[in-house]
């Protein structure tokens, strides 16, 4: 269950269709991170006033993603209030097969799906008053939950989470729940060509976006070295490129080799160890 | 799934424990109206800023009601935004046994549980700057969902709804869904002693509160005349007083014998027929 509030999770005047898409996407991403197959959802919409055009556009975006994943809208509520969208999404996973946060073990490898930093890169450009290239903007406005990958990683990944608050923050949850540390390689963090081009020559900003930028909705997971072939097959089956980005170690916290500690991340759960320069 | 927004569904500065109780109660009331047994819920809380004392009090109220009904809090979300509470509650009902809105048939009797107008009476007094007597205030702040009655009416009631927006508005949904009319008797509307005392001598206001006041979370249901004994037994088993308040008829709309048409109800779904004076 996730709530998106206007002015916090999306800007005032945001495209209603994008809000509808994203509100469902962030919930499906939570299911993906647990290896669950989405089934149905409920939707509660608070609106300052009746606005049929906004609702129509919102539902267009919502429905487009819901149909991709066969998610039924089974109930909900519309009410008056500051613009906000709450969705509770439900899915199924076989007993005992849910991916969890507490199974990472020292020696496991750390993986990330797709590319990291695109959504935060788009947001950074927009905040500077620059246009965001389409490949970045689409990551910010129409994120694709990694549902197929999540179900494919059942029985393979030792721990999994979706990257919503930023890689360090979210992998930090896994480390804390599992009682382990992680060592990442900055050079191994997957970056899109669009992100590299947009921040060319500014490797610290690039790494900062990849490590601390949120809203990518990729999966970050851990798996034993011996499972590497099965991990790669799960990625191919889901049509998602996977990158090995580091290792699980004993201890606590996350260190990143080859990157300066990103400044100003400000996440409550931000945990980092000594960074190599 | 229902959302409560500050300034709309509860006033600014409202007692946090009462908000926690009521946010769950309105959801359990929806389950009660379907004859469902509550099982679990998810909770999404938007807060302008971290406020541990508010959250503690909120959870006290929430948990008190959740424990009464064995409802597990299985997930959710806390995020920044205007103060709002969204809850999605889930329950079980045997296949085909859910109480619905579309089964009322001409000749059925219309029933209401408990007493009507108490919550609206409390609100009216508070809005006038007067103190609300405790029996009325508790109905407004700590409504009790009629879960036991709802499950007891499976297989007996032909249609059922909970009174959240007001009797006329909610029974209007039943009539519209069932393609029928209803004729109510004002004298049969169940009123608490506290409500009668508070509005003594002002029978039009009393009837207005009972017909159009919301937030009572009683059940209004229909059942065949032949089921009268079973209805009354279900009420006794649930420990809830039931009143026969009218009849289902052919046609559309609701008429109330013995009451003036309440003015200023303003509900979108407000449907009424010619009222006898």
Coordinates of C-alpha atoms in Angstrom, one line a residue:
Chain A
X1 CA 0.0 0.0 0.0
X2 CA 1.4 3.3 -1.0
X3 CA 0.0 6.8 -1.1
X4 CA 1.1 9.6 -3.5
X5 CA 0.4 13.1 -2.3
X6 CA 0.4 16.1 -4.6
X7 CA 3.3 18.4 -3.9
X8 CA 5.3 15.6 -2.3
X9 CA 5.3 12.6 -4.6
X10 CA 4.3 14.5 -7.7
X11 CA 4.3 18.2 -8.5
X12 CA 1.2 20.3 -8.6
X13 CA -0.2 20.3 -12.1
X14 CA 1.3 16.9 -12.9
X15 CA 0.0 15.0 -15.9
X16 CA -3.0 13.0 -14.5
X17 CA -2.3 10.0 -16.6
X18 CA 1.3 9.8 -15.4
X19 CA 0.0 10.0 -11.8
X20 CA -2.4 7.2 -12.4
X21 CA 0.3 5.0 -13.9
X22 CA 2.8 5.7 -11.3
X23 CA 0.5 5.3 -8.3
X24 CA -0.1 1.7 -9.5
X25 CA 3.5 1.1 -10.5
X26 CA 5.0 1.8 -7.1
X27 CA 2.6 -0.7 -5.6
X28 CA 3.2 -3.3 -8.2
X29 CA 6.9 -2.7 -7.6
X30 CA 6.5 -3.7 -3.9
X31 CA 4.8 -6.9 -5.1
X32 CA 7.7 -7.5 -7.6
X33 CA 10.2 -7.1 -4.8
X34 CA 8.4 -9.9 -2.9
X35 CA 8.2 -12.2 -5.9
X36 CA 4.4 -11.9 -5.9
X37 CA 2.1 -12.1 -8.9
X38 CA -0.2 -9.1 -8.9
X39 CA -3.9 -9.9 -8.6
X40 CA -6.1 -7.0 -7.6
X41 CA -6.1 -3.6 -6.0
X42 CA -8.2 -1.0 -4.3
X43 CA -7.9 2.7 -5.0
X44 CA -8.8 5.7 -2.8
X45 CA -8.7 9.0 -4.5
X46 CA -9.0 12.3 -2.6
X47 CA -9.8 15.4 -4.8
X48 CA -10.3 19.0 -3.8
X49 CA -13.3 19.1 -6.1
X50 CA -15.1 17.0 -8.6
X51 CA -12.9 17.0 -11.8
X52 CA -14.1 14.5 -14.3
X53 CA -11.4 15.3 -16.9
X54 CA -8.7 14.8 -14.3
X55 CA -10.2 11.5 -13.2
X56 CA -10.6 10.3 -16.8
X57 CA -7.0 11.0 -17.6
X58 CA -5.9 9.5 -14.3
X59 CA -7.8 6.3 -15.1
X60 CA -6.3 6.1 -18.6
X61 CA -2.8 5.9 -17.1
X62 CA -3.9 3.6 -14.3
X63 CA -5.8 1.2 -16.6
X64 CA -2.9 1.0 -19.1
X65 CA -0.6 -0.4 -16.5
X66 CA -3.3 -2.5 -14.8
X67 CA -4.2 -4.2 -18.0
X68 CA -0.5 -5.0 -18.7
X69 CA -0.4 -7.0 -15.4
X70 CA -4.0 -8.3 -15.3
X71 CA -4.7 -6.3 -12.1
X72 CA -8.4 -5.9 -11.3
X73 CA -9.6 -2.8 -9.5
X74 CA -12.0 -4.3 -7.0
X75 CA -13.0 -1.5 -4.8
X76 CA -12.1 1.9 -3.3
X77 CA -13.3 5.3 -2.4
X78 CA -13.4 8.8 -3.8
X79 CA -13.6 11.6 -1.3
X80 CA -12.9 15.3 -0.9
X81 CA -9.5 16.4 0.3
X82 CA -6.0 17.5 -0.9
X83 CA -5.2 15.6 -4.1
X84 CA -3.9 12.2 -3.1
X85 CA -3.9 8.7 -4.4
X86 CA -3.8 5.6 -2.1
X87 CA -3.6 2.2 -3.7
X88 CA -3.4 -1.2 -1.9
X89 CA -2.3 -3.9 -4.3
X90 CA -2.5 -7.6 -3.6
X91 CA -0.8 -10.5 -5.1
X92 CA -0.1 -14.2 -4.7
X93 CA 3.1 -16.0 -3.9
X94 CA 3.4 -19.7 -3.0
X95 CA 3.7 -20.4 0.7
X96 CA 7.3 -19.8 1.9
X97 CA 8.4 -18.5 -1.5
X98 CA 8.1 -14.8 -0.9
X99 CA 11.3 -12.8 -1.4
X100 CA 12.3 -11.1 1.8
X101 CA 14.8 -8.6 3.1
X102 CA 16.4 -10.7 5.8
X103 CA 18.1 -13.5 3.8
X104 CA 21.3 -11.9 2.5
X105 CA 24.4 -13.8 3.7
X106 CA 28.1 -12.8 3.6
X107 CA 29.6 -14.0 0.3
X108 CA 26.4 -13.5 -1.6
X109 CA 26.6 -11.2 -4.7
X110 CA 24.6 -8.0 -4.9
X111 CA 22.6 -7.5 -8.2
X112 CA 20.7 -4.7 -9.7
X113 CA 18.2 -4.8 -12.6
X114 CA 18.1 -2.4 -15.5
X115 CA 19.7 0.9 -15.0
X116 CA 20.0 3.2 -11.9
X117 CA 19.7 6.9 -11.6
X118 CA 17.5 7.6 -14.6
X119 CA 14.5 8.9 -12.7
X120 CA 16.6 11.0 -10.4
X121 CA 18.5 12.3 -13.4
X122 CA 15.3 13.4 -15.0
X123 CA 14.2 15.1 -11.8
X124 CA 17.6 16.9 -11.4
X125 CA 17.4 18.3 -15.0
X126 CA 13.8 19.4 -14.5
X127 CA 14.7 21.1 -11.2
X128 CA 17.5 23.0 -13.1
X129 CA 14.9 24.1 -15.6
X130 CA 16.3 21.9 -18.3
X131 CA 14.4 19.5 -20.5
X132 CA 14.8 15.8 -19.5
X133 CA 15.6 13.5 -22.5
X134 CA 12.7 11.2 -23.2
X135 CA 14.5 8.0 -22.0
X136 CA 15.0 9.6 -18.6
X137 CA 11.6 11.3 -18.3
X138 CA 9.8 8.1 -19.0
X139 CA 11.6 6.5 -16.1
X140 CA 10.4 9.3 -13.8
X141 CA 6.8 9.4 -15.0
X142 CA 6.1 5.9 -16.2
X143 CA 8.3 3.5 -14.2
X144 CA 7.9 -0.2 -15.1
X145 CA 7.6 -2.5 -12.1
X146 CA 9.9 -5.6 -12.5
X147 CA 7.1 -8.0 -11.9
X148 CA 8.4 -10.8 -14.2
X149 CA 11.8 -10.6 -12.7
X150 CA 10.5 -10.7 -9.2
X151 CA 8.6 -13.9 -9.7
X152 CA 11.5 -15.4 -11.6
X153 CA 13.8 -14.8 -8.7
X154 CA 11.8 -17.0 -6.3
X155 CA 14.0 -19.7 -4.9
X156 CA 17.1 -18.0 -6.3
X157 CA 17.5 -14.6 -4.6
X158 CA 18.4 -14.6 -0.9
X159 CA 17.0 -11.2 -0.4
X160 CA 15.3 -8.6 -2.6
X161 CA 14.0 -5.0 -2.4
X162 CA 12.8 -2.4 -5.0
X163 CA 14.8 0.8 -5.4
X164 CA 12.3 3.5 -4.5
X165 CA 14.2 5.7 -2.1
X166 CA 17.6 5.2 -3.7
X167 CA 20.0 2.2 -3.9
X168 CA 21.9 3.0 -0.7
X169 CA 18.8 3.6 1.3
X170 CA 17.0 0.5 0.1
X171 CA 20.0 -1.9 0.1
X172 CA 20.5 -0.5 3.6
X173 CA 17.2 -1.9 4.6
X174 CA 18.3 -5.3 3.3
X175 CA 21.6 -5.1 5.2
X176 CA 19.9 -4.1 8.4
X177 CA 17.3 -6.8 8.2
X178 CA 19.9 -9.4 7.3
X179 CA 22.5 -8.3 9.8
X180 CA 25.2 -7.9 7.1
X181 CA 27.3 -5.3 5.2
X182 CA 27.6 -4.7 1.5
X183 CA 30.5 -3.5 -0.6
X184 CA 29.6 -2.0 -3.9
X185 CA 31.7 -1.2 -7.0
X186 CA 30.8 2.2 -8.4
X187 CA 32.1 1.2 -11.8
X188 CA 29.6 -1.7 -11.9
X189 CA 26.5 0.4 -11.3
X190 CA 24.4 0.1 -14.4
X191 CA 23.9 3.5 -16.1
X192 CA 21.8 4.2 -19.2
X193 CA 23.5 6.0 -22.2
X194 CA 20.9 8.8 -21.7
X195 CA 22.1 9.3 -18.1
X196 CA 25.8 9.2 -19.0
X197 CA 25.2 11.7 -21.8
X198 CA 23.2 14.1 -19.6
X199 CA 25.8 14.2 -16.9
X200 CA 28.9 13.7 -19.1
X201 CA 32.1 14.5 -17.3
X202 CA 30.5 14.8 -13.9
X203 CA 31.1 11.4 -12.5
X204 CA 30.4 12.4 -8.9
X205 CA 26.9 13.6 -9.8
X206 CA 26.4 10.5 -11.9
X207 CA 27.4 8.2 -9.0
X208 CA 25.3 10.3 -6.6
X209 CA 22.2 9.8 -8.8
X210 CA 22.8 6.1 -9.1
X211 CA 23.5 5.6 -5.4
X212 CA 21.0 8.0 -3.8
X213 CA 18.4 8.8 -6.4
X214 CA 15.1 7.3 -5.9
X215 CA 12.1 6.4 -8.0
X216 CA 13.9 3.9 -10.4
X217 CA 11.8 0.9 -9.2
X218 CA 14.5 -1.5 -10.3
X219 CA 15.1 -4.6 -8.1
X220 CA 18.2 -4.9 -6.0
X221 CA 18.8 -8.4 -4.7
X222 CA 21.3 -10.7 -3.3
X223 CA 22.1 -14.3 -4.4
X224 CA 24.8 -16.9 -3.6
X225 CA 27.7 -17.1 -6.1
X226 CA 26.6 -20.6 -7.0
X227 CA 23.2 -19.3 -8.2
X228 CA 24.8 -17.0 -10.8
X229 CA 23.7 -19.0 -13.8
X230 CA 20.1 -19.2 -12.5
X231 CA 20.1 -15.5 -11.8
X232 CA 21.2 -14.7 -15.3
X233 CA 18.6 -17.0 -16.7
X234 CA 15.9 -15.3 -14.7
X235 CA 17.0 -12.0 -16.1
X236 CA 16.9 -13.3 -19.7
X237 CA 13.5 -14.9 -19.1
X238 CA 12.2 -11.6 -17.8
X239 CA 13.9 -9.6 -20.6
X240 CA 15.8 -7.5 -18.1
X241 CA 19.5 -6.8 -18.1
X242 CA 21.1 -7.6 -14.7
X243 CA 24.4 -6.3 -13.3
X244 CA 26.5 -7.6 -10.5
X245 CA 27.3 -4.5 -8.4
X246 CA 29.0 -5.8 -5.3
X247 CA 29.2 -8.4 -2.5
X248 CA 27.6 -9.0 0.8
X249 CA 30.1 -9.0 3.7
X250 CA 30.1 -9.4 7.4
X251 CA 29.4 -6.3 9.5
X252 CA 27.1 -3.4 8.9
X253 CA 26.7 -0.5 6.5
X254 CA 27.4 -0.1 2.8
X255 CA 30.7 1.0 1.3
X256 CA 31.2 2.0 -2.3
X257 CA 34.5 1.5 -3.9
X258 CA 35.4 4.0 -6.6
X259 CA 32.9 6.7 -5.6
X260 CA 33.0 9.6 -3.3
X261 CA 30.5 9.4 -0.5
X262 CA 27.5 11.2 -2.0
X263 CA 26.7 14.4 -0.2
X264 CA 23.3 15.7 0.8
X265 CA 21.4 12.5 0.4
X266 CA 19.5 13.1 3.6
X267 CA 17.7 9.8 3.7
X268 CA 16.9 8.6 7.2
X269 CA 18.0 5.1 6.4
X270 CA 21.1 6.2 4.6
X271 CA 23.9 4.0 5.7
X272 CA 27.4 4.1 4.3
X273 CA 30.9 2.9 5.3
X274 CA 34.2 4.4 4.4
X275 CA 34.4 5.2 0.7
X276 CA 37.5 4.5 -1.3
X277 CA 38.4 7.4 -3.6
Chain B
X1 CA -11.1 1.1 1.5
X2 CA -11.8 4.5 2.9
X3 CA -9.8 7.6 3.4
X4 CA -10.3 10.2 6.1
X5 CA -8.8 13.6 5.4
X6 CA -8.2 16.2 8.1
X7 CA -10.6 19.2 7.7
X8 CA -13.1 17.1 5.8
X9 CA -13.7 13.9 7.7
X10 CA -12.4 15.0 11.0
X11 CA -11.6 18.5 12.3
X12 CA -8.1 20.0 12.7
X13 CA -6.8 19.1 16.1
X14 CA -9.1 16.1 16.5
X15 CA -8.2 13.6 19.1
X16 CA -5.7 11.2 17.4
X17 CA -7.0 8.1 19.2
X18 CA -10.5 8.9 18.0
X19 CA -9.2 9.3 14.4
X20 CA -7.4 5.9 14.6
X21 CA -10.6 4.2 15.9
X22 CA -12.9 5.8 13.4
X23 CA -10.6 5.2 10.4
X24 CA -10.8 1.5 11.0
X25 CA -14.4 1.6 12.1
X26 CA -15.7 3.0 8.8
X27 CA -13.9 0.3 6.9
X28 CA -15.1 -2.5 9.2
X29 CA -18.6 -1.1 8.7
X30 CA -18.3 -1.6 5.0
X31 CA -17.4 -5.2 5.6
X32 CA -20.3 -5.5 8.1
X33 CA -22.7 -4.3 5.4
X34 CA -21.5 -7.1 3.1
X35 CA -21.8 -9.8 5.9
X36 CA -18.0 -10.3 5.8
X37 CA -15.9 -11.4 8.7
X38 CA -12.9 -8.9 9.1
X39 CA -9.5 -10.5 8.6
X40 CA -6.7 -8.0 8.0
X41 CA -6.0 -4.4 6.8
X42 CA -3.4 -2.2 5.5
X43 CA -2.9 1.4 6.7
X44 CA -1.4 4.4 4.9
X45 CA -0.8 7.5 7.0
X46 CA 0.2 10.9 5.5
X47 CA 1.5 13.3 8.1
X48 CA 2.8 16.9 7.5
X49 CA 5.8 16.1 9.8
X50 CA 7.0 13.3 12.0
X51 CA 4.9 13.4 15.1
X52 CA 5.5 10.3 17.3
X53 CA 3.0 11.4 20.0
X54 CA 0.2 11.7 17.5
X55 CA 1.1 8.4 15.9
X56 CA 1.2 6.7 19.3
X57 CA -2.3 8.0 20.2
X58 CA -3.6 7.2 16.8
X59 CA -2.4 3.6 17.1
X60 CA -3.9 3.3 20.5
X61 CA -7.4 4.0 19.1
X62 CA -6.8 2.0 16.0
X63 CA -5.5 -1.0 17.9
X64 CA -8.3 -1.0 20.5
X65 CA -10.9 -1.6 17.7
X66 CA -8.6 -3.9 15.7
X67 CA -8.2 -6.2 18.7
X68 CA -12.0 -6.3 19.3
X69 CA -12.4 -7.7 15.8
X70 CA -9.2 -9.7 15.5
X71 CA -8.0 -7.6 12.6
X72 CA -4.3 -7.9 11.8
X73 CA -2.4 -4.9 10.4
X74 CA -0.4 -6.5 7.7
X75 CA 1.2 -3.6 5.8
X76 CA 1.1 0.0 4.9
X77 CA 2.9 3.1 4.3
X78 CA 3.8 6.3 6.2
X79 CA 4.6 9.3 4.1
X80 CA 4.7 13.1 4.1
X81 CA 1.6 15.0 3.1
X82 CA -1.6 16.7 4.4
X83 CA -2.9 14.6 7.4
X84 CA -4.8 11.7 6.0
X85 CA -5.5 8.1 6.8
X86 CA -6.3 5.5 4.2
X87 CA -7.3 2.0 5.3
X88 CA -8.0 -1.0 3.1
X89 CA -9.8 -3.7 5.1
X90 CA -10.3 -7.3 4.0
X91 CA -12.6 -10.0 5.2
X92 CA -14.1 -13.3 4.2
X93 CA -17.6 -14.3 3.3
X94 CA -18.6 -17.7 1.9
X95 CA -19.0 -17.8 -1.9
X96 CA -22.4 -16.3 -2.9
X97 CA -23.3 -15.3 0.7
X98 CA -22.2 -11.6 0.6
X99 CA -24.9 -9.1 1.3
X100 CA -25.5 -6.9 -1.6
X101 CA -27.4 -3.7 -2.5
X102 CA -29.4 -5.1 -5.4
X103 CA -31.6 -7.7 -3.8
X104 CA -34.4 -5.6 -2.3
X105 CA -37.8 -6.7 -3.7
X106 CA -41.3 -5.0 -3.4
X107 CA -43.0 -6.2 -0.3
X108 CA -39.8 -6.6 1.7
X109 CA -39.6 -4.8 5.0
X110 CA -36.9 -2.2 5.6
X111 CA -35.0 -2.5 8.9
X112 CA -32.4 -0.4 10.7
X113 CA -30.1 -1.4 13.5
X114 CA -29.5 0.5 16.7
X115 CA -30.5 4.2 16.7
X116 CA -30.2 6.8 14.0
X117 CA -29.1 10.4 14.1
X118 CA -26.8 10.3 17.1
X119 CA -23.6 11.1 15.4
X120 CA -25.2 13.9 13.4
X121 CA -26.9 15.2 16.5
X122 CA -23.5 15.4 18.3
X123 CA -22.0 17.2 15.3
X124 CA -25.0 19.7 15.2
X125 CA -24.5 20.5 18.9
X126 CA -20.7 21.0 18.5
X127 CA -21.2 23.2 15.5
X128 CA -23.6 25.3 17.6
X129 CA -20.8 25.6 20.2
X130 CA -22.7 23.4 22.7
X131 CA -21.4 20.3 24.4
X132 CA -22.6 17.0 23.0
X133 CA -23.9 14.6 25.7
X134 CA -21.6 11.6 26.0
X135 CA -23.9 9.1 24.5
X136 CA -24.1 11.2 21.3
X137 CA -20.4 12.2 21.2
X138 CA -19.3 8.6 21.5
X139 CA -21.4 7.7 18.4
X140 CA -19.6 10.5 16.5
X141 CA -16.0 9.7 17.6
X142 CA -16.1 6.0 18.3
X143 CA -18.7 4.4 16.1
X144 CA -19.1 0.6 16.5
X145 CA -19.3 -1.3 13.2
X146 CA -22.1 -3.8 13.2
X147 CA -19.9 -6.7 12.3
X148 CA -21.8 -9.4 14.2
X149 CA -25.1 -8.3 12.9
X150 CA -23.8 -8.3 9.3
X151 CA -22.6 -11.9 9.4
X152 CA -25.8 -12.9 11.1
X153 CA -27.9 -11.5 8.3
X154 CA -26.3 -13.7 5.6
X155 CA -29.0 -15.7 3.9
X156 CA -31.7 -13.6 5.6
X157 CA -31.4 -10.0 4.4
X158 CA -32.2 -9.4 0.7
X159 CA -30.1 -6.2 0.6
X160 CA -27.9 -4.3 3.1
X161 CA -25.9 -1.1 3.4
X162 CA -24.3 0.8 6.2
X163 CA -25.5 4.2 7.1
X164 CA -22.5 6.5 6.5
X165 CA -23.9 9.3 4.5
X166 CA -27.4 9.3 6.0
X167 CA -30.3 7.0 5.9
X168 CA -32.0 8.5 2.8
X169 CA -28.7 8.7 0.8
X170 CA -27.7 5.1 1.7
X171 CA -31.1 3.5 1.4
X172 CA -31.3 5.4 -1.9
X173 CA -28.3 3.4 -3.1
X174 CA -30.1 0.2 -2.3
X175 CA -33.3 1.3 -4.0
X176 CA -31.4 2.4 -7.1
X177 CA -29.4 -0.8 -7.3
X178 CA -32.5 -2.9 -6.7
X179 CA -34.8 -0.9 -9.0
X180 CA -37.3 -0.4 -6.3
X181 CA -38.8 2.4 -4.1
X182 CA -39.1 2.6 -0.3
X183 CA -41.7 4.0 2.0
X184 CA -40.5 4.8 5.5
X185 CA -42.5 5.7 8.6
X186 CA -40.9 8.6 10.5
X187 CA -42.4 7.4 13.8
X188 CA -40.7 4.1 13.4
X189 CA -37.2 5.6 13.1
X190 CA -35.2 4.5 16.1
X191 CA -34.0 7.4 18.2
X192 CA -31.9 7.3 21.3
X193 CA -33.1 9.0 24.5
X194 CA -30.1 11.2 24.4
X195 CA -31.0 12.4 20.9
X196 CA -34.7 13.0 21.8
X197 CA -33.6 14.9 24.9
X198 CA -31.1 17.1 23.0
X199 CA -33.7 18.1 20.4
X200 CA -36.8 17.9 22.5
X201 CA -39.8 19.7 20.9
X202 CA -38.1 20.1 17.5
X203 CA -39.4 17.1 15.7
X204 CA -38.4 18.4 12.3
X205 CA -34.7 18.7 13.3
X206 CA -34.9 15.3 15.0
X207 CA -36.3 13.6 11.8
X208 CA -33.8 15.5 9.7
X209 CA -30.9 14.2 11.7
X210 CA -32.3 10.7 11.6
X211 CA -33.0 10.7 7.9
X212 CA -30.1 12.7 6.5
X213 CA -27.4 12.7 9.2
X214 CA -24.4 10.5 8.4
X215 CA -21.7 8.8 10.4
X216 CA -24.0 6.4 12.4
X217 CA -22.6 3.3 10.8
X218 CA -25.8 1.4 11.6
X219 CA -26.9 -1.2 9.1
X220 CA -30.0 -0.6 7.0
X221 CA -31.3 -3.7 5.3
X222 CA -34.3 -5.3 3.7
X223 CA -35.8 -8.7 4.2
X224 CA -38.9 -10.6 3.2
X225 CA -41.8 -10.5 5.6
X226 CA -41.5 -14.2 6.0
X227 CA -38.0 -13.8 7.4
X228 CA -39.1 -11.5 10.2
X229 CA -38.4 -14.1 13.0
X230 CA -35.0 -14.9 11.6
X231 CA -34.2 -11.2 11.4
X232 CA -35.2 -10.7 15.0
X233 CA -33.1 -13.7 16.1
X234 CA -30.1 -12.3 14.2
X235 CA -30.5 -9.0 16.1
X236 CA -30.7 -10.8 19.4
X237 CA -27.7 -13.0 18.7
X238 CA -25.7 -9.9 17.8
X239 CA -27.0 -7.9 20.8
X240 CA -28.4 -5.2 18.6
X241 CA -31.9 -3.8 18.7
X242 CA -33.6 -3.7 15.3
X243 CA -36.4 -1.6 14.1
X244 CA -38.8 -2.1 11.2
X245 CA -38.9 1.3 9.6
X246 CA -40.8 0.8 6.3
X247 CA -41.5 -1.2 3.3
X248 CA -40.0 -1.8 -0.2
X249 CA -42.4 -0.8 -3.0
X250 CA -42.4 -0.8 -6.8
X251 CA -41.1 2.4 -8.3
X252 CA -38.2 4.6 -7.5
X253 CA -37.2 7.0 -4.7
X254 CA -38.0 7.1 -1.0
X255 CA -41.0 8.7 0.7
X256 CA -41.2 9.3 4.4
X257 CA -44.7 9.2 6.0
X258 CA -45.0 11.6 8.9
X259 CA -42.0 13.8 8.3
X260 CA -41.4 16.9 6.3
X261 CA -38.9 16.5 3.5
X262 CA -35.7 17.4 5.2
X263 CA -34.1 20.5 3.7
X264 CA -30.5 21.2 2.9
X265 CA -29.4 17.6 2.8
X266 CA -27.4 18.2 -0.3
X267 CA -26.3 14.7 -0.9
X268 CA -25.6 13.8 -4.5
X269 CA -27.4 10.6 -4.2
X270 CA -30.2 12.0 -2.2
X271 CA -33.4 10.6 -3.6
X272 CA -36.8 11.3 -2.2
X273 CA -40.4 10.9 -3.2
X274 CA -43.4 13.0 -2.2
X275 CA -43.5 13.3 1.6
X276 CA -46.7 13.2 3.5
X277 CA -47.0 15.9 6.1

